[in-house]
Amino acid sequence: MTLSHEEQYQRSWQERQEYAENMQPIIGRLYRNKGIEVVVYGRPLVNATTIDIIKAHKTVERFEQQKLRLRESFPVLEAISKMELAPGRVDIGKLAFAYLYKNAGEGQTLQQYLDSQLSEILHRGDQIKPVDVVLYGFGRIGRLLARLMLERSGPSSKLRLRAIVVRGGRKGDLEKRASLLRRDSIHGPFNGSITVDEENGGIKANGTFIKVIYADSPELVDYTAYGIHDALVVDNTGIWKDDKELSIHFKSKGAAKVLLTAPAKGEVHNVVYGVNHSMIQPQDRIVSAASCTTNAITPVLKALNDEYGIKNGHVETVHSYTNDQNLIDNYHKAERRGRAAPLNMVITSTGAASAVAKALPELKGKLTGNAIRVPTPNVSMAILSLNLNKTTNREELNSYLQKVALFSELQDQIDFTSSTEIVSSDLVGSRYAGVVDSQATIVQDDRCVLYVWYDNEFGYSTQVIRVMNEMAGIKYPTLPISK
């Protein structure tokens, strides 16, 4: 019997749902038991819904101009689940597409092909020790870092959130802290279970106990009293900016290293993961993860400078309002920031353009920058107006950036969209440092204007997590290796 078009579509959809449902427990077990994070063309599948898994597969056609069906990637996932692998990040989309459509592994069985592509983690065992993490400050970035660590909690997790440090300690404080972690006006509800443990003074989230420590200054904290040793302390307060000031954290017994989630001053390394993270050495005790804008633009600028060379340029940031602005007109020490943030576009300064040079020294003195705060609560845009050393055209430049987003060492930092309808709210929750909006690209000879979206909260937080892993000596390969 011949099926109608509607019946064929429905059957196809049901097939995709069934494969996605079958994938979910395998993906979960791989992560929990082996530390294998499964992705499809960079889209994470750990804790993904069936719809998320289907949508991740749909992105393949955008890059390859050909579909990758779930029934084609499922055998790859199933085979990987039976292999003895050390922790790593495995892209089953790239593996399946290359094997089926790019003649990779020609003459090899699927298992032989997977053995060769995953040899770096095959029969290696897990040699990485877990590291205690303390979040000093629990504001916007602190809570998102907590979410990111907790969604990966389990026996294979190496970054172990042990405590948060906050001021105060008034009655009901624990419940308020838990509630802010449980619900977020921008990023939605927490994916899991959160309860308050009043007796032990902490929060239980997805099976993890997080001690809530009340202190007005780091020297008043003894982490070892809570069983926390050699901790990586992530300073989310922005109070202390240079190495001398940040060294106050080492007065806390049990603190080993400090990561600042803001631009640093002095001799502290300002690190944009993917660009200059290799400068982090085991002996470095204090590191900065720079700013959200610096993280958004530096990978794109590096890609452009590597291929075309950058003579000079200007960076204009269209940035969502932040907590340091006023909700209504009131006194503020900074110019213009006293005016109501939800009602005005506010011109202000940004150090992001000059900060790029700390991660990418070859661009020192070549960029200027400014910022406009706008009445949106999250997701920002950087407009890069650049003069290049080579002439090019829009198609060539976009094609290059798409390739960088998919197959380069910057694939985790740069995303690429061809949508003609995308707007800022569509990028809430993006895990990339920046997303190139190819439809807005302008090129004339050796001049170009690029528009780079970024979730200035969530995208930045994913970059911070990557720096945390680097500082903790937790290094997992992403396979297959991009070529």
Short mmCIF file of N, CA, C and O in Angstrom, two decimals, residues 377-482:
data_model
loop_
_atom_site.label_atom_id
_atom_site.label_comp_id
_atom_site.label_asym_id
_atom_site.label_seq_id
_atom_site.Cartn_x
_atom_site.Cartn_y
_atom_site.Cartn_z
N PRO A 377 17.72 42.18 28.63
CA PRO A 377 18.38 41.64 29.82
C PRO A 377 19.54 40.70 29.55
O PRO A 377 20.34 40.42 30.44
N ASN A 378 19.64 40.18 28.33
CA ASN A 378 20.71 39.22 28.01
C ASN A 378 20.83 39.08 26.50
O ASN A 378 19.89 39.36 25.76
N VAL A 379 21.99 38.64 26.07
CA VAL A 379 22.45 38.47 24.69
C VAL A 379 22.86 39.82 24.11
O VAL A 379 22.09 40.79 24.11
N SER A 380 24.09 39.87 23.66
CA SER A 380 24.68 41.09 23.14
C SER A 380 25.24 40.85 21.74
O SER A 380 25.21 39.73 21.23
N MET A 381 25.74 41.92 21.14
CA MET A 381 26.30 41.81 19.79
C MET A 381 27.55 42.69 19.68
O MET A 381 27.57 43.81 20.19
N ALA A 382 28.56 42.16 19.02
CA ALA A 382 29.75 42.94 18.71
C ALA A 382 29.80 43.18 17.20
O ALA A 382 29.64 42.24 16.42
N ILE A 383 29.97 44.42 16.82
CA ILE A 383 30.08 44.78 15.40
C ILE A 383 31.55 45.09 15.12
O ILE A 383 32.12 46.03 15.67
N LEU A 384 32.17 44.25 14.30
CA LEU A 384 33.60 44.38 13.99
C LEU A 384 33.76 45.05 12.63
O LEU A 384 33.43 44.46 11.59
N SER A 385 34.25 46.27 12.63
CA SER A 385 34.51 46.99 11.38
C SER A 385 36.02 47.00 11.16
O SER A 385 36.76 47.69 11.87
N LEU A 386 36.46 46.23 10.16
CA LEU A 386 37.89 45.93 10.04
C LEU A 386 38.45 46.26 8.67
O LEU A 386 37.76 46.09 7.65
N ASN A 387 39.70 46.68 8.65
CA ASN A 387 40.47 46.81 7.42
C ASN A 387 41.46 45.66 7.38
O ASN A 387 42.27 45.48 8.30
N LEU A 388 41.40 44.87 6.29
CA LEU A 388 42.21 43.66 6.17
C LEU A 388 43.44 43.90 5.30
O LEU A 388 43.51 44.88 4.56
N ASN A 389 44.36 42.96 5.38
CA ASN A 389 45.56 43.04 4.53
C ASN A 389 45.34 42.44 3.15
O ASN A 389 46.17 42.60 2.26
N LYS A 390 44.22 41.73 2.98
CA LYS A 390 43.90 41.10 1.71
C LYS A 390 42.50 41.52 1.26
O LYS A 390 41.64 41.79 2.09
N THR A 391 42.29 41.52 -0.02
CA THR A 391 40.94 41.72 -0.52
C THR A 391 40.20 40.39 -0.51
O THR A 391 40.81 39.32 -0.63
N THR A 392 38.90 40.46 -0.36
CA THR A 392 38.09 39.25 -0.35
C THR A 392 36.67 39.62 -0.77
O THR A 392 36.43 40.72 -1.24
N ASN A 393 35.75 38.71 -0.61
CA ASN A 393 34.35 39.00 -0.88
C ASN A 393 33.49 38.32 0.18
O ASN A 393 33.97 37.50 0.97
N ARG A 394 32.21 38.64 0.18
CA ARG A 394 31.31 38.17 1.23
C ARG A 394 31.21 36.65 1.27
O ARG A 394 31.27 36.03 2.34
N GLU A 395 31.08 36.04 0.10
CA GLU A 395 30.92 34.59 0.04
C GLU A 395 32.17 33.88 0.54
O GLU A 395 32.09 32.89 1.30
N GLU A 396 33.33 34.37 0.12
CA GLU A 396 34.59 33.74 0.53
C GLU A 396 34.80 33.88 2.03
O GLU A 396 35.19 32.91 2.71
N LEU A 397 34.54 35.06 2.56
CA LEU A 397 34.76 35.30 3.98
C LEU A 397 33.80 34.45 4.83
O LEU A 397 34.22 33.82 5.81
N ASN A 398 32.53 34.42 4.44
CA ASN A 398 31.57 33.61 5.18
C ASN A 398 31.91 32.12 5.11
O ASN A 398 31.78 31.39 6.09
N SER A 399 32.33 31.67 3.94
CA SER A 399 32.69 30.27 3.77
C SER A 399 33.87 29.90 4.68
O SER A 399 33.88 28.83 5.30
N TYR A 400 34.83 30.80 4.77
CA TYR A 400 35.99 30.56 5.63
C TYR A 400 35.56 30.46 7.09
O TYR A 400 35.97 29.54 7.82
N LEU A 401 34.72 31.41 7.54
CA LEU A 401 34.30 31.41 8.94
C LEU A 401 33.43 30.21 9.28
O LEU A 401 33.47 29.68 10.39
N GLN A 402 32.64 29.74 8.31
CA GLN A 402 31.84 28.54 8.53
C GLN A 402 32.75 27.33 8.73
O GLN A 402 32.51 26.49 9.61
N LYS A 403 33.79 27.25 7.93
CA LYS A 403 34.75 26.15 8.06
C LYS A 403 35.46 26.21 9.41
O LYS A 403 35.65 25.18 10.07
N VAL A 404 35.82 27.41 9.84
CA VAL A 404 36.48 27.59 11.14
C VAL A 404 35.56 27.12 12.25
O VAL A 404 35.98 26.44 13.20
N ALA A 405 34.27 27.47 12.14
CA ALA A 405 33.29 27.12 13.17
C ALA A 405 33.08 25.62 13.28
O ALA A 405 32.70 25.12 14.34
N LEU A 406 33.36 24.91 12.22
CA LEU A 406 33.06 23.48 12.20
C LEU A 406 34.29 22.59 12.34
O LEU A 406 34.23 21.55 13.00
N PHE A 407 35.40 23.00 11.75
CA PHE A 407 36.54 22.07 11.65
C PHE A 407 37.87 22.62 12.16
O PHE A 407 38.92 22.09 11.82
N SER A 408 37.85 23.66 12.98
CA SER A 408 39.12 24.21 13.47
C SER A 408 39.24 24.04 14.97
O SER A 408 38.33 23.57 15.64
N GLU A 409 40.36 24.47 15.50
CA GLU A 409 40.57 24.42 16.95
C GLU A 409 39.70 25.44 17.68
O GLU A 409 39.64 25.45 18.91
N LEU A 410 39.04 26.30 16.92
CA LEU A 410 38.12 27.29 17.52
C LEU A 410 36.67 26.86 17.40
O LEU A 410 35.75 27.67 17.60
N GLN A 411 36.43 25.58 17.11
CA GLN A 411 35.06 25.11 16.88
C GLN A 411 34.17 25.22 18.11
O GLN A 411 32.95 25.32 17.99
N ASP A 412 34.76 25.21 19.31
CA ASP A 412 33.96 25.35 20.52
C ASP A 412 33.70 26.81 20.87
O ASP A 412 32.84 27.11 21.70
N GLN A 413 34.45 27.71 20.27
CA GLN A 413 34.29 29.14 20.57
C GLN A 413 33.41 29.86 19.54
O GLN A 413 32.65 30.76 19.89
N ILE A 414 33.52 29.48 18.28
CA ILE A 414 32.82 30.20 17.22
C ILE A 414 31.68 29.35 16.66
O ILE A 414 31.89 28.21 16.25
N ASP A 415 30.49 29.92 16.66
CA ASP A 415 29.36 29.31 15.97
C ASP A 415 29.03 30.18 14.76
O ASP A 415 29.50 31.31 14.64
N PHE A 416 28.21 29.65 13.87
CA PHE A 416 27.94 30.29 12.59
C PHE A 416 26.48 30.09 12.24
O PHE A 416 25.97 28.96 12.33
N THR A 417 25.78 31.14 11.90
CA THR A 417 24.39 31.00 11.51
C THR A 417 24.14 31.63 10.14
O THR A 417 24.70 32.68 9.81
N SER A 418 23.28 30.96 9.36
CA SER A 418 22.88 31.47 8.05
C SER A 418 21.42 31.93 8.06
O SER A 418 20.86 32.25 7.02
N SER A 419 20.81 31.96 9.23
CA SER A 419 19.40 32.32 9.33
C SER A 419 19.19 33.79 8.97
O SER A 419 19.97 34.66 9.37
N THR A 420 18.12 34.03 8.25
CA THR A 420 17.75 35.41 7.92
C THR A 420 16.77 35.98 8.94
O THR A 420 16.36 37.14 8.83
N GLU A 421 16.37 35.17 9.91
CA GLU A 421 15.34 35.60 10.86
C GLU A 421 15.82 35.64 12.30
O GLU A 421 15.06 35.99 13.21
N ILE A 422 17.06 35.29 12.57
CA ILE A 422 17.54 35.17 13.94
C ILE A 422 17.58 36.54 14.64
O ILE A 422 17.95 37.55 14.03
N VAL A 423 17.15 36.55 15.91
CA VAL A 423 17.20 37.76 16.73
C VAL A 423 17.82 37.39 18.08
O VAL A 423 18.09 36.22 18.35
N SER A 424 18.02 38.38 18.92
CA SER A 424 18.81 38.16 20.14
C SER A 424 18.24 37.07 21.03
O SER A 424 19.01 36.25 21.58
N SER A 425 16.92 37.02 21.22
CA SER A 425 16.36 36.02 22.14
C SER A 425 16.60 34.59 21.68
O SER A 425 16.59 33.66 22.48
N ASP A 426 16.85 34.40 20.39
CA ASP A 426 17.15 33.06 19.87
C ASP A 426 18.50 32.54 20.37
O ASP A 426 18.77 31.34 20.28
N LEU A 427 19.35 33.44 20.84
CA LEU A 427 20.70 33.05 21.26
C LEU A 427 20.81 32.84 22.77
O LEU A 427 21.91 32.54 23.27
N VAL A 428 19.71 32.99 23.50
CA VAL A 428 19.76 32.74 24.95
C VAL A 428 20.14 31.27 25.18
O VAL A 428 19.52 30.36 24.64
N GLY A 429 21.17 31.05 25.96
CA GLY A 429 21.63 29.69 26.24
C GLY A 429 22.68 29.19 25.28
O GLY A 429 23.12 28.04 25.41
N SER A 430 23.12 30.01 24.33
CA SER A 430 24.18 29.59 23.42
C SER A 430 25.45 29.29 24.20
O SER A 430 25.88 30.05 25.06
N ARG A 431 26.07 28.15 23.90
CA ARG A 431 27.28 27.72 24.62
C ARG A 431 28.55 28.13 23.89
O ARG A 431 29.64 27.64 24.22
N TYR A 432 28.43 28.98 22.91
CA TYR A 432 29.61 29.45 22.17
C TYR A 432 30.00 30.84 22.65
O TYR A 432 29.16 31.62 23.10
N ALA A 433 31.29 31.14 22.53
CA ALA A 433 31.75 32.48 22.91
C ALA A 433 31.12 33.53 22.02
O ALA A 433 30.77 34.63 22.47
N GLY A 434 30.97 33.21 20.72
CA GLY A 434 30.35 34.13 19.78
C GLY A 434 29.74 33.40 18.61
O GLY A 434 30.17 32.30 18.26
N VAL A 435 28.72 34.01 18.00
CA VAL A 435 28.02 33.41 16.87
C VAL A 435 28.05 34.40 15.70
O VAL A 435 27.49 35.49 15.78
N VAL A 436 28.71 34.02 14.62
CA VAL A 436 28.82 34.88 13.44
C VAL A 436 27.49 34.88 12.69
O VAL A 436 26.99 33.83 12.29
N ASP A 437 26.92 36.07 12.51
CA ASP A 437 25.68 36.22 11.74
C ASP A 437 26.05 36.47 10.28
O ASP A 437 26.27 37.61 9.86
N SER A 438 26.11 35.40 9.51
CA SER A 438 26.63 35.49 8.14
C SER A 438 25.76 36.34 7.22
O SER A 438 26.25 36.93 6.25
N GLN A 439 24.46 36.40 7.51
CA GLN A 439 23.57 37.17 6.64
C GLN A 439 23.80 38.67 6.77
O GLN A 439 23.40 39.44 5.90
N ALA A 440 24.44 39.09 7.85
CA ALA A 440 24.70 40.52 8.06
C ALA A 440 26.10 40.94 7.61
O ALA A 440 26.42 42.13 7.62
N THR A 441 26.93 39.98 7.20
CA THR A 441 28.31 40.27 6.80
C THR A 441 28.35 41.24 5.62
O THR A 441 27.61 41.09 4.65
N ILE A 442 29.22 42.24 5.73
CA ILE A 442 29.44 43.20 4.64
C ILE A 442 30.92 43.17 4.26
O ILE A 442 31.79 43.23 5.15
N VAL A 443 31.21 43.05 2.99
CA VAL A 443 32.60 43.03 2.52
C VAL A 443 32.74 43.89 1.28
O VAL A 443 31.92 43.81 0.36
N GLN A 444 33.75 44.73 1.28
CA GLN A 444 34.09 45.50 0.08
C GLN A 444 35.61 45.59 -0.02
O GLN A 444 36.25 46.26 0.78
N ASP A 445 36.14 44.84 -0.96
CA ASP A 445 37.59 44.80 -1.17
C ASP A 445 38.30 44.34 0.11
O ASP A 445 38.15 43.22 0.53
N ASP A 446 39.06 45.24 0.74
CA ASP A 446 39.81 44.85 1.93
C ASP A 446 39.14 45.32 3.22
O ASP A 446 39.76 45.35 4.28
N ARG A 447 37.88 45.69 3.11
CA ARG A 447 37.13 46.13 4.29
C ARG A 447 35.98 45.17 4.56
O ARG A 447 35.33 44.69 3.63
N CYS A 448 35.73 44.91 5.83
CA CYS A 448 34.60 44.05 6.18
C CYS A 448 33.94 44.52 7.47
O CYS A 448 34.58 45.16 8.32
N VAL A 449 32.67 44.19 7.59
CA VAL A 449 31.92 44.43 8.82
C VAL A 449 31.27 43.10 9.20
O VAL A 449 30.51 42.53 8.42
N LEU A 450 31.60 42.62 10.40
CA LEU A 450 31.04 41.36 10.88
C LEU A 450 30.18 41.60 12.11
O LEU A 450 30.52 42.44 12.96
N TYR A 451 29.10 40.85 12.20
CA TYR A 451 28.19 40.94 13.35
C TYR A 451 28.28 39.63 14.12
O TYR A 451 28.00 38.57 13.58
N VAL A 452 28.67 39.75 15.38
CA VAL A 452 28.89 38.56 16.22
C VAL A 452 27.97 38.63 17.45
O VAL A 452 28.12 39.50 18.31
N TRP A 453 27.01 37.71 17.50
CA TRP A 453 26.13 37.60 18.66
C TRP A 453 26.85 36.87 19.79
O TRP A 453 27.73 36.04 19.53
N TYR A 454 26.45 37.13 21.03
CA TYR A 454 26.94 36.30 22.13
C TYR A 454 26.01 36.42 23.34
O TYR A 454 25.50 37.48 23.64
N ASP A 455 25.77 35.26 23.96
CA ASP A 455 25.07 35.24 25.23
C ASP A 455 26.09 35.66 26.27
O ASP A 455 26.96 34.87 26.65
N ASN A 456 26.01 36.91 26.69
CA ASN A 456 27.04 37.46 27.57
C ASN A 456 27.04 36.84 28.96
O ASN A 456 27.95 37.09 29.75
N GLU A 457 26.06 36.01 29.25
CA GLU A 457 26.03 35.28 30.52
C GLU A 457 26.41 33.82 30.32
O GLU A 457 27.41 33.34 30.84
N PHE A 458 25.63 33.10 29.53
CA PHE A 458 25.81 31.65 29.42
C PHE A 458 27.01 31.29 28.55
O PHE A 458 27.80 30.41 28.89
N GLY A 459 27.14 31.97 27.41
CA GLY A 459 28.29 31.68 26.55
C GLY A 459 29.60 31.96 27.25
O GLY A 459 30.56 31.19 27.15
N TYR A 460 29.62 33.07 27.98
CA TYR A 460 30.82 33.40 28.75
C TYR A 460 31.09 32.36 29.83
O TYR A 460 32.24 31.93 30.04
N SER A 461 30.03 31.91 30.50
CA SER A 461 30.21 30.92 31.57
C SER A 461 30.79 29.62 31.04
O SER A 461 31.59 28.96 31.72
N THR A 462 30.42 29.21 29.83
CA THR A 462 31.00 27.99 29.26
C THR A 462 32.50 28.18 29.01
O THR A 462 33.29 27.23 29.17
N GLN A 463 32.89 29.39 28.63
CA GLN A 463 34.31 29.67 28.46
C GLN A 463 35.04 29.61 29.80
O GLN A 463 36.17 29.10 29.89
N VAL A 464 34.40 30.12 30.85
CA VAL A 464 35.00 30.07 32.19
C VAL A 464 35.22 28.62 32.62
O VAL A 464 36.28 28.27 33.17
N ILE A 465 34.23 27.77 32.37
CA ILE A 465 34.36 26.35 32.72
C ILE A 465 35.57 25.74 32.01
O ILE A 465 36.33 24.94 32.60
N ARG A 466 35.78 26.11 30.77
CA ARG A 466 36.93 25.57 30.03
C ARG A 466 38.24 26.02 30.65
O ARG A 466 39.20 25.24 30.74
N VAL A 467 38.31 27.28 31.10
CA VAL A 467 39.52 27.76 31.77
C VAL A 467 39.70 27.04 33.10
O VAL A 467 40.82 26.69 33.48
N MET A 468 38.61 26.80 33.81
CA MET A 468 38.68 26.05 35.07
C MET A 468 39.28 24.67 34.84
O MET A 468 40.15 24.22 35.61
N ASN A 469 38.82 23.98 33.81
CA ASN A 469 39.38 22.66 33.50
C ASN A 469 40.88 22.74 33.21
O ASN A 469 41.66 21.89 33.67
N GLU A 470 41.28 23.77 32.47
CA GLU A 470 42.70 23.93 32.13
C GLU A 470 43.53 24.15 33.39
O GLU A 470 44.60 23.55 33.57
N MET A 471 43.04 25.02 34.28
CA MET A 471 43.76 25.29 35.53
C MET A 471 43.84 24.05 36.41
O MET A 471 44.81 23.85 37.14
N ALA A 472 42.79 23.23 36.36
CA ALA A 472 42.74 22.02 37.18
C ALA A 472 43.49 20.85 36.56
O ALA A 472 43.57 19.77 37.16
N GLY A 473 44.04 21.06 35.36
CA GLY A 473 44.76 19.97 34.69
C GLY A 473 43.84 18.92 34.11
O GLY A 473 44.25 17.78 33.87
N ILE A 474 42.59 19.31 33.87
CA ILE A 474 41.60 18.39 33.31
C ILE A 474 41.51 18.65 31.81
O ILE A 474 40.94 19.65 31.37
N LYS A 475 42.09 17.76 31.04
CA LYS A 475 42.16 17.97 29.59
C LYS A 475 41.59 16.76 28.87
O LYS A 475 42.14 15.66 28.94
N TYR A 476 40.50 17.00 28.19
CA TYR A 476 39.86 15.94 27.42
C TYR A 476 39.95 16.26 25.93
O TYR A 476 39.67 17.37 25.50
N PRO A 477 40.33 15.29 25.12
CA PRO A 477 40.39 15.53 23.68
C PRO A 477 38.99 15.58 23.05
O PRO A 477 38.05 14.95 23.56
N THR A 478 38.86 16.35 21.98
CA THR A 478 37.64 16.36 21.18
C THR A 478 37.94 15.55 19.93
O THR A 478 38.86 15.86 19.18
N LEU A 479 37.15 14.53 19.72
CA LEU A 479 37.38 13.60 18.61
C LEU A 479 36.13 13.45 17.74
O LEU A 479 35.01 13.56 18.26
N PRO A 480 36.27 13.24 16.44
CA PRO A 480 37.54 13.11 15.70
C PRO A 480 38.27 14.44 15.61
O PRO A 480 37.67 15.51 15.74
N ILE A 481 39.57 14.36 15.40
CA ILE A 481 40.38 15.57 15.29
C ILE A 481 39.99 16.34 14.05
O ILE A 481 39.88 15.78 12.95
N SER A 482 39.76 17.67 14.22
CA SER A 482 39.34 18.50 13.07
C SER A 482 40.48 18.68 12.10
O SER A 482 41.65 18.83 12.50
#
